Amino acid sequence: MKLRDVTRTYGGAVTHVWPPQLLVQIGPMIVQPGEGVLKSVKRFGNRLSLTVEDGGHEAWGGVEVEQDQRPSVDAVERVLKASVGKAITEIGDLDVG
């Protein structure tokens, strides 16, 4: 399964986990969701915190994978950590099992 095809259910709605949609940055929004390069990945339970850079500006977002979901949060984390330095659009095409 490609990362861009991974979904989760939240409040009865099914949403895609990639690309990360909620990016936060200080100041005006320069980095648009789905753009930029992955700079770092940190895990907090079943949530992965991401830092994305585009044009010298950084933004933060997250990916949340349900506990009993396939692919697992471990699989998604491995793919994302191995993808640091790659474009967000390129990462969506990667296989996460």
GROMACS .gro file of C-alpha atoms in nm:
model
   97
    1MET     CA    1   0.000   0.000   0.000
    2LYS     CA    2   0.127   0.346  -0.088
    3LEU     CA    3   0.146   0.599   0.195
    4ARG     CA    4  -0.092   0.835   0.009
    5ASP     CA    5  -0.357   0.556   0.017
    6VAL     CA    6  -0.347   0.505   0.397
    7THR     CA    7  -0.666   0.627   0.566
    8ARG     CA    8  -0.800   0.657   0.918
    9THR     CA    9  -1.145   0.707   1.060
   10TYR     CA   10  -1.203   1.012   1.276
   11GLY     CA   11  -1.548   1.104   1.403
   12GLY     CA   12  -1.710   0.880   1.144
   13ALA     CA   13  -1.520   1.040   0.854
   14VAL     CA   14  -1.252   0.856   0.659
   15THR     CA   15  -0.948   1.074   0.586
   16HIS     CA   16  -0.610   1.019   0.422
   17VAL     CA   17  -0.309   1.049   0.651
   18TRP     CA   18  -0.079   1.174   0.371
   19PRO     CA   19   0.010   1.440   0.283
   20PRO     CA   20   0.002   1.595   0.630
   21GLN     CA   21  -0.272   1.858   0.620
   22LEU     CA   22  -0.223   2.055   0.939
   23LEU     CA   23   0.102   2.244   0.919
   24VAL     CA   24   0.177   2.511   1.175
   25GLN     CA   25   0.444   2.775   1.155
   26ILE     CA   26   0.522   3.104   1.322
   27GLY     CA   27   0.438   3.402   1.104
   28PRO     CA   28   0.258   3.399   0.769
   29MET     CA   29   0.182   3.060   0.614
   30ILE     CA   30   0.458   3.007   0.357
   31VAL     CA   31   0.476   2.626   0.349
   32GLN     CA   32   0.161   2.483   0.195
   33PRO     CA   33   0.032   2.136   0.293
   34GLY     CA   34   0.169   1.876   0.052
   35GLU     CA   35   0.472   2.085  -0.043
   36GLY     CA   36   0.829   2.097   0.082
   37VAL     CA   37   1.088   1.850   0.205
   38LEU     CA   38   1.063   1.627   0.514
   39LYS     CA   39   1.326   1.739   0.768
   40SER     CA   40   1.249   1.530   1.077
   41VAL     CA   41   1.013   1.274   1.229
   42LYS     CA   42   0.941   1.222   1.601
   43ARG     CA   43   0.701   0.967   1.746
   44PHE     CA   44   0.456   1.022   2.031
   45GLY     CA   45   0.248   0.705   2.077
   46ASN     CA   46   0.054   0.650   1.754
   47ARG     CA   47   0.121   1.006   1.633
   48LEU     CA   48   0.419   1.114   1.424
   49SER     CA   49   0.528   1.476   1.447
   50LEU     CA   50   0.687   1.607   1.128
   51THR     CA   51   0.902   1.907   1.039
   52VAL     CA   52   0.876   2.019   0.677
   53GLU     CA   53   1.091   2.283   0.505
   54ASP     CA   54   1.012   2.476   0.188
   55GLY     CA   55   1.213   2.770   0.062
   56GLY     CA   56   1.397   2.813   0.391
   57HIS     CA   57   1.075   2.819   0.595
   58GLU     CA   58   0.982   2.543   0.840
   59ALA     CA   59   0.640   2.417   0.935
   60TRP     CA   60   0.516   2.138   1.161
   61GLY     CA   61   0.245   1.883   1.114
   62GLY     CA   62   0.146   1.537   1.220
   63VAL     CA   63   0.034   1.198   1.101
   64GLU     CA   64  -0.183   0.981   1.324
   65VAL     CA   65  -0.228   0.610   1.260
   66GLU     CA   66  -0.486   0.406   1.451
   67GLN     CA   67  -0.343   0.149   1.694
   68ASP     CA   68  -0.473  -0.169   1.528
   69GLN     CA   69  -0.450  -0.036   1.174
   70ARG     CA   70  -0.256  -0.182   0.883
   71PRO     CA   71  -0.007  -0.058   0.794
   72SER     CA   72   0.105  -0.010   1.153
   73VAL     CA   73   0.239   0.311   1.297
   74ASP     CA   74   0.577   0.130   1.319
   75ALA     CA   75   0.575   0.071   0.941
   76VAL     CA   76   0.476   0.431   0.866
   77GLU     CA   77   0.744   0.561   1.106
   78ARG     CA   78   1.016   0.347   0.940
   79VAL     CA   79   0.925   0.476   0.593
   80LEU     CA   80   0.911   0.839   0.706
   81LYS     CA   81   1.240   0.826   0.898
   82ALA     CA   82   1.408   0.669   0.594
   83SER     CA   83   1.258   0.950   0.382
   84VAL     CA   84   1.405   1.249   0.563
   85GLY     CA   85   1.536   1.481   0.292
   86LYS     CA   86   1.279   1.372   0.033
   87ALA     CA   87   0.994   1.577  -0.114
   88ILE     CA   88   0.651   1.538   0.048
   89THR     CA   89   0.498   1.449  -0.290
   90GLU     CA   90   0.762   1.178  -0.349
   91ILE     CA   91   0.703   1.023  -0.004
   92GLY     CA   92   0.333   0.968  -0.080
   93ASP     CA   93   0.431   0.718  -0.351
   94LEU     CA   94   0.634   0.500  -0.112
   95ASP     CA   95   0.512   0.154  -0.011
   96VAL     CA   96   0.435   0.112   0.360
   97GLY     CA   97   0.318  -0.249   0.341
   0.00000   0.00000   0.00000
